[in-house]
Structure formats: C-alpha cells, structure tokens
Coordinates of C-alpha atoms in Angstrom, one line a residue:
M19 CA -21.9 19.3 -31.5
A20 CA -21.1 15.6 -32.5
S21 CA -19.8 14.2 -29.3
A22 CA -22.3 16.1 -26.8
P23 CA -23.8 13.5 -24.6
P24 CA -26.9 11.7 -25.2
L25 CA -30.4 13.3 -23.0
L26 CA -33.0 11.1 -22.4
L27 CA -36.5 13.1 -22.4
V28 CA -39.0 11.3 -20.3
D29 CA -42.8 12.8 -20.5
D30 CA -46.5 11.7 -21.5
D31 CA -47.0 15.6 -22.8
A32 CA -46.2 15.7 -26.2
A33 CA -45.9 19.8 -26.3
F34 CA -43.4 19.7 -23.7
R35 CA -41.3 17.2 -25.2
K36 CA -41.6 19.2 -28.9
V37 CA -40.3 22.7 -27.4
Y38 CA -38.1 21.4 -24.8
G39 CA -36.7 18.9 -27.2
S40 CA -36.1 21.4 -29.7
L41 CA -34.5 23.7 -26.8
L42 CA -32.0 21.0 -25.9
R43 CA -31.2 20.2 -29.7
D44 CA -30.5 24.0 -30.4
A45 CA -28.0 23.7 -27.4
G46 CA -26.1 20.7 -29.0
Y47 CA -27.4 18.4 -26.9
E48 CA -28.8 14.6 -28.8
V49 CA -32.1 14.3 -27.6
V50 CA -33.8 10.4 -27.3
E51 CA -37.8 11.2 -25.9
A52 CA -39.9 9.0 -24.6
A53 CA -43.7 9.0 -23.7
D54 CA -44.2 6.6 -20.9
R55 CA -42.5 4.3 -18.2
P56 CA -41.9 1.0 -20.6
S57 CA -40.8 2.9 -23.2
A58 CA -38.2 5.1 -20.9
R59 CA -37.0 2.1 -19.6
A60 CA -36.3 0.2 -22.9
A61 CA -34.5 3.1 -24.1
F62 CA -32.5 3.4 -20.5
D63 CA -31.2 0.2 -21.1
A64 CA -30.2 0.3 -24.9
R65 CA -27.8 2.6 -24.2
P66 CA -26.0 4.8 -21.3
F67 CA -27.2 8.2 -20.9
P68 CA -25.6 10.4 -18.4
L69 CA -28.4 12.4 -18.0
V70 CA -32.4 12.1 -17.9
L71 CA -35.0 14.7 -17.7
L72 CA -38.0 12.7 -16.1
D73 CA -41.8 13.3 -15.4
L74 CA -43.0 11.3 -12.3
M75 CA -46.6 11.5 -13.4
L76 CA -46.1 8.7 -16.4
P77 CA -48.4 6.5 -18.2
P78 CA -50.2 3.7 -17.2
D79 CA -51.3 5.1 -13.6
G80 CA -50.2 8.3 -14.0
S81 CA -48.9 8.1 -10.1
V82 CA -46.6 10.2 -8.1
S83 CA -45.5 6.9 -6.2
S84 CA -45.1 4.9 -9.5
G85 CA -43.0 7.8 -10.2
L86 CA -40.8 8.1 -7.6
A87 CA -40.3 4.2 -7.9
G88 CA -39.4 4.4 -11.4
L89 CA -36.8 7.2 -10.2
A90 CA -35.7 4.4 -7.8
A91 CA -35.2 1.7 -10.4
L92 CA -33.5 4.1 -12.7
L93 CA -30.9 5.2 -10.0
D94 CA -30.4 1.7 -8.9
A95 CA -29.4 0.1 -12.3
R96 CA -26.9 3.1 -13.3
P97 CA -26.0 5.1 -9.9
G98 CA -23.6 7.6 -12.2
T99 CA -26.6 8.9 -14.1
K100 CA -28.2 12.2 -13.0
V101 CA -31.7 12.6 -13.3
I102 CA -33.5 15.8 -13.0
V103 CA -37.2 15.7 -12.1
V104 CA -39.5 17.5 -14.4
S105 CA -43.2 17.5 -13.0
G106 CA -46.3 19.3 -12.5
V107 CA -46.7 18.6 -9.2
G108 CA -45.0 21.1 -7.2
D109 CA -45.6 18.9 -3.6
T110 CA -42.4 20.1 -1.2
R111 CA -42.9 16.7 -0.3
H112 CA -42.6 14.7 -3.7
S113 CA -39.7 17.3 -4.4
L114 CA -37.9 16.0 -0.9
E115 CA -38.6 12.4 -1.7
A116 CA -37.5 12.3 -5.4
I117 CA -34.0 14.1 -3.9
R118 CA -33.6 12.1 -1.0
L119 CA -33.7 8.9 -3.8
G120 CA -31.2 10.5 -5.3
A121 CA -32.1 12.8 -8.5
Y122 CA -30.1 15.9 -9.0
D123 CA -32.5 18.2 -9.0
F124 CA -36.5 19.1 -9.0
L125 CA -37.8 21.7 -11.3
T126 CA -41.8 22.3 -11.6
K127 CA -43.5 23.2 -14.8
P128 CA -43.5 25.4 -16.4
V129 CA -39.7 25.4 -16.5
D130 CA -37.8 28.4 -17.6
P131 CA -35.6 27.5 -20.8
D132 CA -32.5 29.3 -19.3
V133 CA -32.8 27.5 -16.0
L134 CA -33.1 24.0 -17.4
L135 CA -30.3 24.7 -19.7
V136 CA -27.8 26.0 -16.7
V137 CA -28.9 23.0 -14.4
V138 CA -28.6 20.5 -17.2
Q139 CA -25.3 22.0 -18.0
R140 CA -24.0 21.5 -14.3
A141 CA -25.6 18.1 -14.1
L142 CA -23.6 16.6 -17.2
A143 CA -20.6 18.9 -15.7
R144 CA -20.9 16.5 -12.5
V145 CA -21.2 13.7 -14.1
A146 CA -18.0 14.5 -15.9
L147 CA -16.0 15.5 -12.7
E148 CA -17.0 12.1 -11.1
R149 CA -15.6 10.4 -13.6
Q150 CA -12.3 12.3 -13.8
V151 CA -12.6 10.8 -10.1
E152 CA -13.3 7.8 -10.9
A153 CA -10.3 7.3 -13.5
L154 CA -8.0 8.9 -11.1
R155 CA -9.0 6.5 -8.2
T156 CA -8.4 3.8 -10.6
S157 CA -5.2 4.8 -11.8
L158 CA -3.6 5.1 -7.9
E159 CA -5.3 1.5 -7.0
R160 CA -3.4 0.2 -10.0
A161 CA -0.3 2.0 -9.1
A162 CA -0.4 0.9 -5.4
G163 CA -1.4 -2.4 -6.1
D164 CA -0.4 -3.4 -9.6
A165 CA 3.4 -1.9 -9.2
A166 CA 5.7 -4.0 -10.8
M167 CA 3.1 -6.1 -12.9
V168 CA 4.3 -4.7 -15.7
G169 CA 5.7 -7.0 -18.6
Q170 CA 4.8 -8.6 -22.0
S171 CA 6.7 -12.1 -21.7
A172 CA 4.7 -15.1 -22.2
S173 CA 4.6 -16.5 -19.0
F174 CA 4.1 -13.4 -16.9
L175 CA 0.9 -12.6 -19.2
A176 CA -0.2 -16.1 -18.8
A177 CA -0.1 -15.6 -14.7
L178 CA -1.9 -12.2 -15.3
S179 CA -4.6 -13.8 -17.4
L180 CA -5.1 -16.4 -15.0
A181 CA -5.1 -14.3 -12.5
E182 CA -8.2 -11.9 -14.0
R183 CA -10.1 -14.8 -14.9
V184 CA -10.4 -16.0 -11.1
A185 CA -10.2 -12.9 -9.2
A186 CA -14.0 -12.7 -9.3
S187 CA -14.8 -16.1 -7.8
D188 CA -13.9 -17.0 -4.0
L189 CA -12.1 -19.7 -5.1
P190 CA -8.4 -19.8 -3.0
V191 CA -5.2 -19.1 -4.9
L192 CA -2.1 -20.2 -4.5
V193 CA 0.6 -17.6 -5.6
T194 CA 4.5 -19.5 -6.1
G195 CA 7.3 -17.9 -7.3
E196 CA 10.7 -17.3 -5.9
N197 CA 11.1 -14.4 -3.5
G198 CA 10.7 -11.2 -4.7
T199 CA 8.5 -11.9 -8.0
G200 CA 6.1 -9.4 -6.9
K201 CA 3.7 -12.4 -5.2
E202 CA 2.1 -10.3 -2.5
L203 CA 1.5 -7.2 -5.3
L204 CA -0.5 -9.9 -7.2
A205 CA -2.5 -11.0 -4.5
R206 CA -3.3 -7.4 -4.0
M207 CA -4.1 -7.2 -7.7
V208 CA -6.5 -10.2 -7.4
H209 CA -8.5 -8.7 -4.4
Q210 CA -9.2 -5.4 -5.7
K211 CA -10.6 -7.4 -9.2
S212 CA -12.6 -9.2 -6.8
R213 CA -16.7 -8.9 -5.4
R214 CA -14.4 -7.9 -2.2
H215 CA -12.6 -5.3 -3.3
A216 CA -14.1 -2.8 -0.7
G217 CA -13.3 -5.1 2.4
P218 CA -9.9 -5.2 4.1
F219 CA -6.6 -7.1 2.5
I220 CA -5.0 -8.4 5.4
P221 CA -1.1 -10.0 4.6
V222 CA 0.9 -12.1 7.1
N223 CA 3.8 -13.3 6.7
C224 CA 3.8 -16.7 8.7
G225 CA 7.7 -16.8 8.3
A226 CA 8.1 -13.4 10.2
L227 CA 7.0 -14.8 13.4
P228 CA 7.7 -17.7 16.0
E229 CA 4.6 -20.2 16.1
T230 CA 3.1 -19.1 19.3
L231 CA 3.0 -15.4 18.5
L232 CA 1.6 -16.4 14.8
E233 CA -0.8 -18.2 16.4
S234 CA -2.2 -15.4 18.5
A235 CA -1.7 -12.9 15.5
L236 CA -4.0 -15.0 13.2
F237 CA -6.6 -16.0 15.5
G238 CA -6.4 -13.5 18.4
H239 CA -6.5 -13.9 22.0
V240 CA -8.7 -13.1 25.1
K241 CA -7.1 -11.2 28.3
G242 CA -4.9 -13.4 30.4
S243 CA -5.0 -16.2 28.0
F244 CA -1.1 -16.1 28.5
T245 CA 1.7 -13.8 30.0
G246 CA 1.2 -10.0 28.2
A247 CA -2.3 -10.7 27.0
T248 CA -3.4 -7.5 28.6
R249 CA -6.4 -7.2 26.9
D250 CA -8.5 -8.9 24.1
H251 CA -7.1 -8.9 20.2
R252 CA -8.8 -9.7 17.3
G253 CA -6.4 -11.7 15.5
L254 CA -5.8 -11.3 11.6
F255 CA -8.7 -13.6 10.5
A256 CA -11.3 -11.5 12.1
E257 CA -9.4 -8.5 10.9
A258 CA -10.1 -9.7 7.6
D259 CA -13.5 -10.5 7.6
G260 CA -15.5 -9.4 4.5
G261 CA -12.2 -9.2 2.7
T262 CA -9.1 -11.0 1.8
L263 CA -6.6 -12.9 4.3
F264 CA -2.9 -13.4 2.6
L265 CA -0.8 -15.4 4.0
D266 CA 2.8 -14.8 2.8
E267 CA 5.5 -17.7 2.7
L268 CA 2.8 -20.5 4.0
G269 CA 5.2 -22.9 3.6
D270 CA 7.2 -21.9 6.9
M271 CA 4.2 -22.6 8.8
T272 CA 5.0 -25.6 11.3
P273 CA 2.8 -28.3 11.0
S274 CA 0.5 -27.8 14.4
L275 CA -0.3 -24.2 13.2
Q276 CA -1.3 -26.1 9.5
V277 CA -3.9 -28.3 11.6
K278 CA -5.7 -25.1 13.1
V279 CA -5.4 -23.3 9.8
L280 CA -7.1 -25.7 7.9
R281 CA -10.0 -26.3 10.8
A282 CA -10.6 -22.6 10.2
L283 CA -10.6 -22.4 6.4
E284 CA -12.7 -25.7 6.2
T285 CA -15.3 -24.6 9.1
G286 CA -15.2 -20.9 8.7
D287 CA -14.9 -20.8 12.9
I288 CA -12.0 -19.7 14.5
L289 CA -10.7 -20.1 18.3
P290 CA -8.9 -17.3 19.8
V291 CA -6.2 -18.5 22.4
G292 CA -7.9 -18.8 25.7
A293 CA -11.1 -18.5 24.3
D294 CA -14.2 -21.3 25.0
L295 CA -16.4 -20.5 21.9
P296 CA -15.5 -20.0 18.4
V297 CA -15.8 -16.9 16.0
H298 CA -17.4 -17.2 12.8
V299 CA -15.5 -15.3 9.8
D300 CA -16.1 -14.8 6.1
V301 CA -12.6 -14.5 4.3
R302 CA -10.9 -15.5 0.9
L303 CA -7.6 -17.0 1.5
I304 CA -4.9 -16.3 -1.1
S305 CA -1.4 -17.8 -0.2
A306 CA 1.7 -17.1 -1.3
T307 CA 5.4 -19.1 -1.0
H308 CA 8.7 -19.6 -2.6
R309 CA 9.1 -23.3 -1.2
D310 CA 8.4 -26.3 -3.3
L311 CA 5.0 -27.6 -1.6
G312 CA 5.0 -30.8 -3.7
R313 CA 8.4 -31.6 -2.1
M314 CA 7.4 -30.7 1.6
L315 CA 4.2 -33.0 1.0
Q316 CA 6.7 -35.8 0.3
E317 CA 8.9 -35.2 3.1
G318 CA 6.0 -34.9 5.5
A319 CA 6.7 -31.0 6.0
F320 CA 3.1 -29.8 4.8
R321 CA -0.4 -31.3 5.2
E322 CA -1.8 -33.0 2.5
D323 CA -5.5 -32.0 3.4
L324 CA -4.0 -28.0 3.5
Y325 CA -2.3 -28.6 0.3
W326 CA -5.4 -28.9 -1.7
R327 CA -7.4 -26.8 0.4
V328 CA -5.1 -23.6 -0.1
K329 CA -4.5 -24.8 -4.0
G330 CA -7.8 -23.6 -5.3
V331 CA -5.8 -22.1 -8.1
E332 CA -2.0 -21.8 -8.7
L333 CA -0.6 -18.6 -10.2
R334 CA 2.9 -18.8 -11.0
L335 CA 4.9 -16.0 -11.2
P336 CA 7.9 -16.3 -13.4
P337 CA 11.5 -15.3 -12.0
L338 CA 13.4 -12.1 -13.6
R339 CA 16.0 -14.5 -15.2
E340 CA 13.1 -16.1 -17.7
R341 CA 11.5 -12.7 -18.3
A342 CA 14.7 -11.2 -20.3
S343 CA 11.6 -9.1 -22.9
D344 CA 10.5 -7.7 -19.8
L345 CA 14.0 -6.2 -18.3
P346 CA 13.8 -2.9 -19.7
L347 CA 10.4 -1.9 -19.3
L348 CA 10.7 -3.1 -15.6
A349 CA 14.1 -1.0 -15.3
K350 CA 12.1 1.8 -17.0
H351 CA 9.0 1.9 -14.8
F352 CA 11.9 1.8 -11.5
L353 CA 13.4 4.2 -13.0
N354 CA 10.7 6.6 -13.5
Q355 CA 9.5 5.3 -9.0
C356 CA 13.3 7.0 -8.6
A357 CA 12.8 10.6 -10.6
H358 CA 12.3 12.4 -6.9
L359 CA 16.1 11.1 -6.2
C360 CA 17.1 13.2 -8.9
P361 CA 18.9 16.6 -8.7
D362 CA 16.2 17.9 -11.8
G363 CA 13.5 15.2 -10.7
R364 CA 13.7 13.9 -14.2
A365 CA 13.9 10.5 -14.4
R366 CA 17.4 8.7 -15.9
L367 CA 17.3 6.7 -19.0
L368 CA 19.6 3.3 -19.7
S369 CA 22.5 3.4 -22.0
D370 CA 22.9 0.5 -24.4
A371 CA 25.9 -0.7 -22.1
A372 CA 24.4 -0.7 -19.1
A373 CA 21.2 -2.1 -20.7
E374 CA 23.5 -5.3 -21.7
S375 CA 24.8 -5.5 -18.0
L376 CA 21.4 -5.7 -16.9
A377 CA 20.7 -8.6 -19.3
A378 CA 24.1 -10.8 -18.7
H379 CA 22.8 -10.5 -14.8
G380 CA 21.2 -13.2 -13.2
W381 CA 19.2 -11.2 -10.6
P382 CA 18.8 -13.9 -8.2
G383 CA 16.6 -11.1 -5.9
N384 CA 14.2 -10.5 -9.0
L385 CA 12.0 -7.4 -8.8
R386 CA 13.3 -6.3 -5.1
E387 CA 17.0 -6.7 -6.6
L388 CA 16.1 -4.7 -9.8
R389 CA 14.4 -1.8 -7.9
H390 CA 17.0 -1.4 -5.6
E391 CA 19.7 -1.2 -8.0
M392 CA 17.7 1.2 -10.4
Q393 CA 17.6 3.5 -7.1
R394 CA 21.4 2.8 -6.3
A395 CA 22.4 3.8 -9.7
T396 CA 19.9 6.8 -10.0
V397 CA 22.0 8.4 -7.0
L398 CA 25.4 7.1 -8.3
A399 CA 24.4 8.6 -12.0
G400 CA 24.3 12.2 -9.9
E401 CA 23.7 14.8 -12.6
R402 CA 24.0 12.3 -15.3
R403 CA 21.1 11.3 -17.8
E404 CA 22.1 8.1 -18.5
L405 CA 23.3 5.6 -16.7
Q406 CA 26.6 3.5 -17.3
P407 CA 27.4 0.1 -16.5
E408 CA 29.7 1.5 -13.9
D409 CA 26.9 2.8 -12.2
L410 CA 25.1 -0.4 -11.3
S411 CA 27.3 -3.0 -8.5
F412 CA 27.8 -5.4 -11.4
T413 CA 29.6 -5.6 -14.4
G414 CA 27.5 -8.0 -16.6
S415 CA 29.7 -10.9 -16.6
E416 CA 29.1 -12.1 -13.4
R417 CA 26.3 -14.4 -14.7
P418 CA 26.7 -17.6 -12.7
R419 CA 28.8 -20.2 -14.1
A420 CA 27.0 -23.9 -14.9
S421 CA 29.5 -25.5 -12.6
T422 CA 32.0 -24.9 -9.6
P423 CA 35.4 -27.2 -10.1
G424 CA 35.5 -29.3 -7.4
A425 CA 31.4 -29.8 -6.9
T426 CA 30.5 -33.4 -8.6
T427 CA 26.8 -33.8 -7.5
L428 CA 23.8 -31.8 -8.1
A429 CA 23.1 -31.0 -4.8
A430 CA 26.9 -29.9 -4.6
K431 CA 26.5 -27.6 -7.7
V432 CA 24.0 -26.1 -6.0
E433 CA 25.2 -25.5 -2.7
A434 CA 28.5 -24.1 -4.3
L435 CA 26.3 -21.7 -6.6
E436 CA 24.1 -20.6 -2.9
R437 CA 27.6 -19.9 -1.5
R438 CA 29.0 -17.8 -3.9
E439 CA 25.4 -15.9 -4.9
I440 CA 25.3 -15.0 -0.7
E441 CA 29.5 -14.2 -1.0
D442 CA 29.0 -12.1 -3.9
A443 CA 25.7 -10.0 -2.3
L444 CA 27.8 -9.7 1.0
K445 CA 30.6 -8.1 -0.9
R446 CA 28.3 -5.9 -2.6
F447 CA 26.6 -4.4 0.2
G448 CA 29.7 -4.4 1.9
G449 CA 29.0 -6.9 4.5
N450 CA 25.4 -5.2 5.2
R451 CA 23.4 -8.3 6.1
T452 CA 20.2 -6.9 5.9
H453 CA 20.8 -5.3 2.1
S454 CA 22.2 -8.3 0.9
A455 CA 19.4 -10.6 2.4
E456 CA 16.8 -8.3 0.6
A457 CA 18.4 -8.5 -2.9
L458 CA 18.8 -12.3 -2.2
G459 CA 15.2 -12.8 -1.7
L460 CA 16.2 -14.0 1.8
S461 CA 14.9 -12.9 5.2
R462 CA 17.4 -11.9 7.4
Q463 CA 17.0 -14.9 9.6
G464 CA 16.9 -17.1 6.4
L465 CA 20.3 -15.3 5.2
L466 CA 22.1 -15.8 9.0
K467 CA 21.3 -19.6 9.1
K468 CA 22.8 -20.0 5.6
L469 CA 25.8 -18.1 6.5
E470 CA 26.0 -20.4 9.8
R471 CA 25.6 -23.3 7.5
F472 CA 28.3 -22.5 4.9
G473 CA 30.7 -20.9 7.7
L474 CA 31.0 -17.0 6.0
T475 CA 30.9 -15.3 9.4

C-alpha cells in the first residue's frame, strides 16, 4: 500500500531481518532496516517512524543494559513512537523493564509471524488513535482559546503574527485595544503557545475590585490580617506560579497598588497582606488595557517604571470598524455558535441587505457587540433561514456623524458623540444598563459614572 507508514526494523541478525522484513513488506508496510545502534539512530533521526521493532542486544557491545538505554533514548526523543522489543533474551525482568520504560510490547524470538503482524497492526492503530485525540485536543483548545481569533485584515493578522512570534519567550506582553476587541482571547492564545501552556492561566480584572480587595486577590493574605480574613489565602500571583498571570484593565489600577505590582515583577517575590515573609513566584505577565497609558504617564496617573516593565512587547488589536473585510467572517463565526438557538439547529445566514447593515454600523462594542447582535438576530429570525435588516437592532443608517451641532471643540464633539452612543444603546436595550454597558464595551460601573456625568438618569 502506497500510503503505509514506514517501520524501522533494528536487528543484528541478517537472517531475521530478511525473513521478517519480507513478511512486513508483503503485508504492505514500508520497512527500513538497521543492523546496529549507530545506524538505527541515524535512520530514526532522519525521518519520523511511528513504529520501531527493536532488538535489545545490538553491536557494538551487545549488552541488554545498553539496549534498554537505547530504548529509553528513542522514546525520549519521540514519545509518540511505539517500540516493539524483539529479543532472544526472554528474561521476565528485562521484559518488565522494557515495558516500564515505555515499550509497547515485548516479543521473544522466535516470533510467530501471525503474532507479529497482529501486534504491529494494533500498535499502529494506537498511534493513529493518539494522533486523532491530539488533533481533537488541539482543535478544542483553539476553539476555546482562539474563539473569535478570526480574520484576514492586515492589522489583525499583524497582531496575530507578532503574538505567535513572542509566545515562546517569557517577555511580558501588553495587549491594547478598545473594549470588546478580544484582548483576553489573544492573551489566552499567547499562553497556549508558550512553554508554560501546561501551567495555569489566571485572569483578573483590575477595574472590577476596589484597591483593598484587589491587593488581597493578587498577593493573598494571612488569617487575621483584616476583618473577615478567617483563613489564609494564596492570591492570584501564587495561583499563577509556573504559568501566566493576566492583568486585564491594568490602567484602572491605583498608583499605590502599581508600586506593589512593580516590586513583585522586579523581584519575583510577593508579600501577602499581613505576612512577615515574602513568597517567591515564577509567573509570566500579560497585561491588557483599553486606556491610553502614554497619556496616563503624562498625567502622572501611571508609573513610568511599571509601564516599561509590562510593555515588553505591545500587541494592538484593531477595533471592528477598522476590520471591514473581517465582518462577514466574524458574523458567520458567531452565527455558527448560535446554531443551537435555532429551531432546526442550523446556523442562520446573512442576507445581502443585512450584511450591508452590518458594514454600515460603527460597532462601538466591537466583537462583544457583534456576538450579541448575532445571538439576538438569530432568535428574532425564528424559522427564517436568512437574517434581514429588521432582525438587527439598528438599520445601518445610524453610523455616527462626523460632527454634532453645537459642539465646537474636539473635546465637545467627542463628548457629544459619546453621549449619543450611550443614548442609542439604552434605547436599543430598553434601558437595561448591564446589556448597554456590554454592547458599549464598558463595565456597568463605568456606564453608571458616564450616565451621572451626562445627566442621563
């Protein structure tokens, strides 16, 4: 068979190689032969073999101990390879040691040809199954870690390419971009592709907790250190030991807490609240913010030394309005995710008119808003296969105007535009502040502050 996997047959007995090599070739396998350890290792390193048939007692010394060491070396180099040990030494101790080291099976010479073919077939079936499982695992990781990491626009691909290149290092990464652009998803992708992928990925939103609670959450505390501290708490830095700590909305962190985070990053030591001795941790830091940290530096709201510590590499995710070519792909991606909401279980399609409405919208909530919009439209469409403009919460003609009557300065124009977007979101969601904040890419607390500032009670 032309597509048969290659097998490596290693034995110093030329007669054995001739007989069993012919047997395997007649069964349709490609067989590469080697008579000693050096030639076997050269062949093994030259190409991937899913299966090796290995004699333990090989030249130059012919000892079983060297044969077992050679077996361990092969499995260490390629753990997925199945090795069937074929030996004239039938000592139970040797067979058990070979299996312990990772051999798939141990056969004693003379080997029954039918038995050999069955064992080879089962070993290759196991290889195929393990590869399918690995492919499925990788697919699931991508689905979970790279959800909405979909697009073909130049700015998006540039961010993705840079993320791929820096993932393997331990450099700190700063992900910037508006709310809803997928910053945490990109951070998870960097973690999954790093050497720390088997370690934990610990996210924390720095803007979601007041300073005292955030300090305890990050560094931990000891029992009795404050009211309510009824037991020791490890903290997220410690939880992320050996993995990645993701500080989302880093720009919301208070200056006093910035000092403590800087110290932890510089020394690798954290001091739990109320503790006398520091704890050493090994974490990679990925941060994210929608704020302009450069402006915050100028205003004295963010420490310059911390800024350069977290900004090893900056990954900027473009807003959705700058990714017009990606809109159809992303909409289809989210519609596929919404298929379970449909009566027939089939994902809905976009009509041309609906696609035009999507293209004309400003998307202040970015990917988060698009995902919500596709969920909403899928439900409203009912049994219709194609989504129409009336299924959307906007008509496509509501793109924000470049200027606003009565607004003269740039700051006034920005404020008027921001006010109008908030009013539109509240109208769209029937006054629901939680949904409005999500669509706008704001926290609920952030929206409440803006409502108070604009007098929108």
